[in-house]
Amino acid sequence: MPTLAPARLTLDRAPSPIGDLLLASDADGRLRAVDYHDHEARMLRLLKLHYGPVALEPGAAPAATRSALAAYFDGELAALATVPWTTGGTAFQRAVWRALSDVAPGTTLTYAALAARIDRPAAVRAVGAANGANPLSIVVPCHRLVGADGALTGYGGGIARKAWLLAHEGARPRA
């Protein structure tokens, strides 16, 4: 079932060790998008793709969301699991994003392994495309997916940020 488009979203900014984050939340306090300050155009493109035209107004993200992100960056890696989120996207994309949420901090998974987890073992490339269209960077941990050989592969925020996030979580992917 598709997620209904919100009438409006609020946009907040939060500091992080790897650059300020943009946080788009709906009126119910659910996170709809997270991206880096230098990737605002990408976030806006994904919001439009998922919801069509939606008003984006300055406003504070829920305190619990900001606290969870701060706790994550302070080393409480499980804190992100407390953030309420929802998003648009296709049924397949949402299945990929739900499965990504189950990849534990400090671990990595290949695209093929994630495809197998959602019972679509032949859909490796589609999993990669869905991962690349994830509007909830960090919270839906697309940074935990690695190439078939364990090497770091693309990340919307850049490979340096992906490497930082994995090191922060204690993961040891092949560089």
PDB file of C-alpha atoms in Angstrom:
ATOM      1  CA  MET A   1       0.000   0.000   0.000  1.00  0.00           C
ATOM      2  CA  PRO A   2       1.531   3.335  -1.014  1.00  0.00           C
ATOM      3  CA  THR A   3       2.176   5.961   1.624  1.00  0.00           C
ATOM      4  CA  LEU A   4      -0.086   8.971   1.236  1.00  0.00           C
ATOM      5  CA  ALA A   5       1.629  12.177   0.265  1.00  0.00           C
ATOM      6  CA  PRO A   6       1.834  14.665   3.114  1.00  0.00           C
ATOM      7  CA  ALA A   7       0.279  18.080   2.561  1.00  0.00           C
ATOM      8  CA  ARG A   8       3.422  19.719   3.873  1.00  0.00           C
ATOM      9  CA  LEU A   9       6.769  18.840   5.358  1.00  0.00           C
ATOM     10  CA  THR A  10       9.037  20.725   7.699  1.00  0.00           C
ATOM     11  CA  LEU A  11      12.732  21.013   6.972  1.00  0.00           C
ATOM     12  CA  ASP A  12      15.243  21.151   9.797  1.00  0.00           C
ATOM     13  CA  ARG A  13      19.032  21.070   9.887  1.00  0.00           C
ATOM     14  CA  ALA A  14      21.044  19.098  12.422  1.00  0.00           C
ATOM     15  CA  PRO A  15      24.796  18.919  12.917  1.00  0.00           C
ATOM     16  CA  SER A  16      26.728  15.700  12.444  1.00  0.00           C
ATOM     17  CA  PRO A  17      30.436  14.838  12.377  1.00  0.00           C
ATOM     18  CA  ILE A  18      30.211  14.297   8.609  1.00  0.00           C
ATOM     19  CA  GLY A  19      28.246  17.403   7.658  1.00  0.00           C
ATOM     20  CA  ASP A  20      24.971  19.036   8.541  1.00  0.00           C
ATOM     21  CA  LEU A  21      21.917  16.865   7.944  1.00  0.00           C
ATOM     22  CA  LEU A  22      18.655  17.940   6.344  1.00  0.00           C
ATOM     23  CA  LEU A  23      15.626  16.413   8.085  1.00  0.00           C
ATOM     24  CA  ALA A  24      12.205  16.479   6.416  1.00  0.00           C
ATOM     25  CA  SER A  25       9.349  15.488   8.740  1.00  0.00           C
ATOM     26  CA  ASP A  26       5.595  15.292   8.348  1.00  0.00           C
ATOM     27  CA  ALA A  27       2.910  16.729  10.636  1.00  0.00           C
ATOM     28  CA  ASP A  28       2.698  13.406  12.518  1.00  0.00           C
ATOM     29  CA  GLY A  29       6.396  13.604  13.439  1.00  0.00           C
ATOM     30  CA  ARG A  30       7.524  10.887  11.041  1.00  0.00           C
ATOM     31  CA  LEU A  31      10.779  11.379   9.225  1.00  0.00           C
ATOM     32  CA  ARG A  32      10.275  11.445   5.445  1.00  0.00           C
ATOM     33  CA  ALA A  33      13.799  12.257   4.256  1.00  0.00           C
ATOM     34  CA  VAL A  34      17.348  12.689   5.546  1.00  0.00           C
ATOM     35  CA  ASP A  35      20.232  13.888   3.450  1.00  0.00           C
ATOM     36  CA  TYR A  36      23.406  15.906   3.720  1.00  0.00           C
ATOM     37  CA  HIS A  37      23.444  19.689   3.379  1.00  0.00           C
ATOM     38  CA  ASP A  38      25.491  19.452   0.184  1.00  0.00           C
ATOM     39  CA  HIS A  39      22.948  17.065  -1.365  1.00  0.00           C
ATOM     40  CA  GLU A  40      19.812  19.150  -0.871  1.00  0.00           C
ATOM     41  CA  ALA A  41      18.931  18.987  -4.579  1.00  0.00           C
ATOM     42  CA  ARG A  42      18.956  15.176  -4.416  1.00  0.00           C
ATOM     43  CA  MET A  43      16.670  15.189  -1.377  1.00  0.00           C
ATOM     44  CA  LEU A  44      14.231  17.575  -3.050  1.00  0.00           C
ATOM     45  CA  ARG A  45      14.249  15.421  -6.191  1.00  0.00           C
ATOM     46  CA  LEU A  46      13.471  12.280  -4.163  1.00  0.00           C
ATOM     47  CA  LEU A  47      10.685  14.006  -2.229  1.00  0.00           C
ATOM     48  CA  LYS A  48       9.088  15.157  -5.490  1.00  0.00           C
ATOM     49  CA  LEU A  49       9.476  11.689  -6.994  1.00  0.00           C
ATOM     50  CA  HIS A  50       7.814  10.029  -3.986  1.00  0.00           C
ATOM     51  CA  TYR A  51       5.102  12.586  -3.242  1.00  0.00           C
ATOM     52  CA  GLY A  52       4.748  14.989  -6.142  1.00  0.00           C
ATOM     53  CA  PRO A  53       4.588  18.667  -5.269  1.00  0.00           C
ATOM     54  CA  VAL A  54       4.672  19.103  -1.509  1.00  0.00           C
ATOM     55  CA  ALA A  55       5.206  22.245   0.539  1.00  0.00           C
ATOM     56  CA  LEU A  56       8.529  22.206   2.385  1.00  0.00           C
ATOM     57  CA  GLU A  57       8.633  24.769   5.176  1.00  0.00           C
ATOM     58  CA  PRO A  58      11.321  25.586   7.734  1.00  0.00           C
ATOM     59  CA  GLY A  59      10.548  23.968  11.067  1.00  0.00           C
ATOM     60  CA  ALA A  60      11.962  21.820  13.812  1.00  0.00           C
ATOM     61  CA  ALA A  61      12.203  18.069  13.460  1.00  0.00           C
ATOM     62  CA  PRO A  62      10.735  16.166  16.403  1.00  0.00           C
ATOM     63  CA  ALA A  63      12.989  16.327  19.448  1.00  0.00           C
ATOM     64  CA  ALA A  64      13.066  12.526  19.616  1.00  0.00           C
ATOM     65  CA  THR A  65      14.418  12.348  16.051  1.00  0.00           C
ATOM     66  CA  ARG A  66      17.121  14.921  16.747  1.00  0.00           C
ATOM     67  CA  SER A  67      18.017  13.146  20.012  1.00  0.00           C
ATOM     68  CA  ALA A  68      18.226   9.752  18.311  1.00  0.00           C
ATOM     69  CA  LEU A  69      20.556  11.095  15.625  1.00  0.00           C
ATOM     70  CA  ALA A  70      22.746  12.816  18.218  1.00  0.00           C
ATOM     71  CA  ALA A  71      22.855   9.605  20.275  1.00  0.00           C
ATOM     72  CA  TYR A  72      23.830   7.588  17.186  1.00  0.00           C
ATOM     73  CA  PHE A  73      26.722   9.928  16.461  1.00  0.00           C
ATOM     74  CA  ASP A  74      27.702   9.750  20.147  1.00  0.00           C
ATOM     75  CA  GLY A  75      28.039   5.963  19.832  1.00  0.00           C
ATOM     76  CA  GLU A  76      24.576   4.660  20.736  1.00  0.00           C
ATOM     77  CA  LEU A  77      24.203   2.858  17.427  1.00  0.00           C
ATOM     78  CA  ALA A  78      20.811   1.318  18.196  1.00  0.00           C
ATOM     79  CA  ALA A  79      19.255   4.771  18.714  1.00  0.00           C
ATOM     80  CA  LEU A  80      18.270   5.062  15.045  1.00  0.00           C
ATOM     81  CA  ALA A  81      15.794   2.198  15.457  1.00  0.00           C
ATOM     82  CA  THR A  82      13.646   4.519  17.585  1.00  0.00           C
ATOM     83  CA  VAL A  83      13.090   7.067  14.805  1.00  0.00           C
ATOM     84  CA  PRO A  84       9.585   6.843  13.311  1.00  0.00           C
ATOM     85  CA  TRP A  85       9.759   7.067   9.529  1.00  0.00           C
ATOM     86  CA  THR A  86       7.704   6.436   6.454  1.00  0.00           C
ATOM     87  CA  THR A  87       8.208   7.065   2.786  1.00  0.00           C
ATOM     88  CA  GLY A  88       6.704   6.760  -0.634  1.00  0.00           C
ATOM     89  CA  GLY A  89       8.323   4.683  -3.340  1.00  0.00           C
ATOM     90  CA  THR A  90       7.230   1.502  -5.032  1.00  0.00           C
ATOM     91  CA  ALA A  91       6.283  -1.621  -3.102  1.00  0.00           C
ATOM     92  CA  PHE A  92       9.632  -3.134  -4.115  1.00  0.00           C
ATOM     93  CA  GLN A  93      11.601  -0.103  -2.924  1.00  0.00           C
ATOM     94  CA  ARG A  94       9.771  -0.074   0.400  1.00  0.00           C
ATOM     95  CA  ALA A  95      10.543  -3.798   0.836  1.00  0.00           C
ATOM     96  CA  VAL A  96      14.235  -3.087   0.236  1.00  0.00           C
ATOM     97  CA  TRP A  97      14.196  -0.193   2.705  1.00  0.00           C
ATOM     98  CA  ARG A  98      12.443  -2.264   5.383  1.00  0.00           C
ATOM     99  CA  ALA A  99      15.036  -5.013   4.904  1.00  0.00           C
ATOM    100  CA  LEU A 100      17.845  -2.450   5.139  1.00  0.00           C
ATOM    101  CA  SER A 101      16.456  -1.421   8.513  1.00  0.00           C
ATOM    102  CA  ASP A 102      17.081  -4.969   9.730  1.00  0.00           C
ATOM    103  CA  VAL A 103      20.806  -4.874   8.901  1.00  0.00           C
ATOM    104  CA  ALA A 104      22.424  -4.451  12.308  1.00  0.00           C
ATOM    105  CA  PRO A 105      24.862  -1.636  13.045  1.00  0.00           C
ATOM    106  CA  GLY A 106      28.452  -2.748  12.625  1.00  0.00           C
ATOM    107  CA  THR A 107      27.609  -5.269   9.934  1.00  0.00           C
ATOM    108  CA  THR A 108      27.592  -5.130   6.169  1.00  0.00           C
ATOM    109  CA  LEU A 109      25.612  -7.075   3.630  1.00  0.00           C
ATOM    110  CA  THR A 110      26.006  -7.483  -0.114  1.00  0.00           C
ATOM    111  CA  TYR A 111      23.340  -6.389  -2.539  1.00  0.00           C
ATOM    112  CA  ALA A 112      22.848 -10.043  -3.483  1.00  0.00           C
ATOM    113  CA  ALA A 113      22.339 -11.055   0.145  1.00  0.00           C
ATOM    114  CA  LEU A 114      19.730  -8.323   0.611  1.00  0.00           C
ATOM    115  CA  ALA A 115      17.970  -9.439  -2.578  1.00  0.00           C
ATOM    116  CA  ALA A 116      17.847 -12.965  -1.147  1.00  0.00           C
ATOM    117  CA  ARG A 117      16.462 -11.645   2.165  1.00  0.00           C
ATOM    118  CA  ILE A 118      13.471 -10.151   0.365  1.00  0.00           C
ATOM    119  CA  ASP A 119      12.955 -13.371  -1.637  1.00  0.00           C
ATOM    120  CA  ARG A 120      14.054 -11.750  -4.895  1.00  0.00           C
ATOM    121  CA  PRO A 121      17.514 -13.310  -5.429  1.00  0.00           C
ATOM    122  CA  ALA A 122      17.658 -12.337  -9.114  1.00  0.00           C
ATOM    123  CA  ALA A 123      16.878  -8.676  -8.375  1.00  0.00           C
ATOM    124  CA  VAL A 124      20.399  -7.622  -7.361  1.00  0.00           C
ATOM    125  CA  ARG A 125      20.506  -4.635  -9.719  1.00  0.00           C
ATOM    126  CA  ALA A 126      17.003  -3.554  -8.696  1.00  0.00           C
ATOM    127  CA  VAL A 127      18.089  -3.719  -5.049  1.00  0.00           C
ATOM    128  CA  GLY A 128      21.020  -1.472  -5.955  1.00  0.00           C
ATOM    129  CA  ALA A 129      18.694   1.009  -7.668  1.00  0.00           C
ATOM    130  CA  ALA A 130      16.304   1.013  -4.694  1.00  0.00           C
ATOM    131  CA  ASN A 131      19.236   1.493  -2.347  1.00  0.00           C
ATOM    132  CA  GLY A 132      20.343   4.490  -4.401  1.00  0.00           C
ATOM    133  CA  ALA A 133      16.832   5.983  -4.230  1.00  0.00           C
ATOM    134  CA  ASN A 134      16.616   5.679  -0.435  1.00  0.00           C
ATOM    135  CA  PRO A 135      15.426   9.062   0.875  1.00  0.00           C
ATOM    136  CA  LEU A 136      16.289   8.255   4.500  1.00  0.00           C
ATOM    137  CA  SER A 137      20.064   8.176   4.541  1.00  0.00           C
ATOM    138  CA  ILE A 138      21.634   6.923   7.786  1.00  0.00           C
ATOM    139  CA  VAL A 139      18.245   6.117   9.403  1.00  0.00           C
ATOM    140  CA  VAL A 140      17.510   3.505   6.729  1.00  0.00           C
ATOM    141  CA  PRO A 141      21.134   2.346   6.616  1.00  0.00           C
ATOM    142  CA  CYS A 142      21.923   2.059   2.929  1.00  0.00           C
ATOM    143  CA  HIS A 143      25.577   2.615   3.851  1.00  0.00           C
ATOM    144  CA  ARG A 144      25.689  -0.966   5.164  1.00  0.00           C
ATOM    145  CA  LEU A 145      25.468  -2.482   1.678  1.00  0.00           C
ATOM    146  CA  VAL A 146      28.745  -3.398  -0.004  1.00  0.00           C
ATOM    147  CA  GLY A 147      29.798  -4.930  -3.290  1.00  0.00           C
ATOM    148  CA  ALA A 148      29.949  -8.671  -3.909  1.00  0.00           C
ATOM    149  CA  ASP A 149      33.656  -8.669  -3.005  1.00  0.00           C
ATOM    150  CA  GLY A 150      33.047  -6.664   0.168  1.00  0.00           C
ATOM    151  CA  ALA A 151      34.344  -3.416  -1.325  1.00  0.00           C
ATOM    152  CA  LEU A 152      32.677  -0.077  -0.688  1.00  0.00           C
ATOM    153  CA  THR A 153      30.422   0.892  -3.562  1.00  0.00           C
ATOM    154  CA  GLY A 154      28.336   3.969  -4.300  1.00  0.00           C
ATOM    155  CA  TYR A 155      26.670   6.021  -1.595  1.00  0.00           C
ATOM    156  CA  GLY A 156      24.540   9.130  -2.154  1.00  0.00           C
ATOM    157  CA  GLY A 157      26.541  11.067   0.431  1.00  0.00           C
ATOM    158  CA  GLY A 158      29.881   9.966  -1.045  1.00  0.00           C
ATOM    159  CA  ILE A 159      32.223   7.058  -0.357  1.00  0.00           C
ATOM    160  CA  ALA A 160      34.145   9.003   2.322  1.00  0.00           C
ATOM    161  CA  ARG A 161      30.960   9.397   4.380  1.00  0.00           C
ATOM    162  CA  LYS A 162      30.040   5.756   3.844  1.00  0.00           C
ATOM    163  CA  ALA A 163      33.491   4.713   5.086  1.00  0.00           C
ATOM    164  CA  TRP A 164      33.142   7.026   8.103  1.00  0.00           C
ATOM    165  CA  LEU A 165      29.705   5.636   9.016  1.00  0.00           C
ATOM    166  CA  LEU A 166      30.889   2.028   8.750  1.00  0.00           C
ATOM    167  CA  ALA A 167      34.010   2.766  10.802  1.00  0.00           C
ATOM    168  CA  HIS A 168      31.856   4.580  13.385  1.00  0.00           C
ATOM    169  CA  GLU A 169      29.736   1.430  13.650  1.00  0.00           C
ATOM    170  CA  GLY A 170      32.758  -0.838  13.885  1.00  0.00           C
ATOM    171  CA  ALA A 171      32.216  -2.555  10.524  1.00  0.00           C
ATOM    172  CA  ARG A 172      35.280  -3.713   8.668  1.00  0.00           C
ATOM    173  CA  PRO A 173      34.473  -3.772   4.937  1.00  0.00           C
ATOM    174  CA  ARG A 174      37.176  -4.197   2.341  1.00  0.00           C
ATOM    175  CA  ALA A 175      38.461  -0.734   1.351  1.00  0.00           C
TER     176      ALA A 175
END
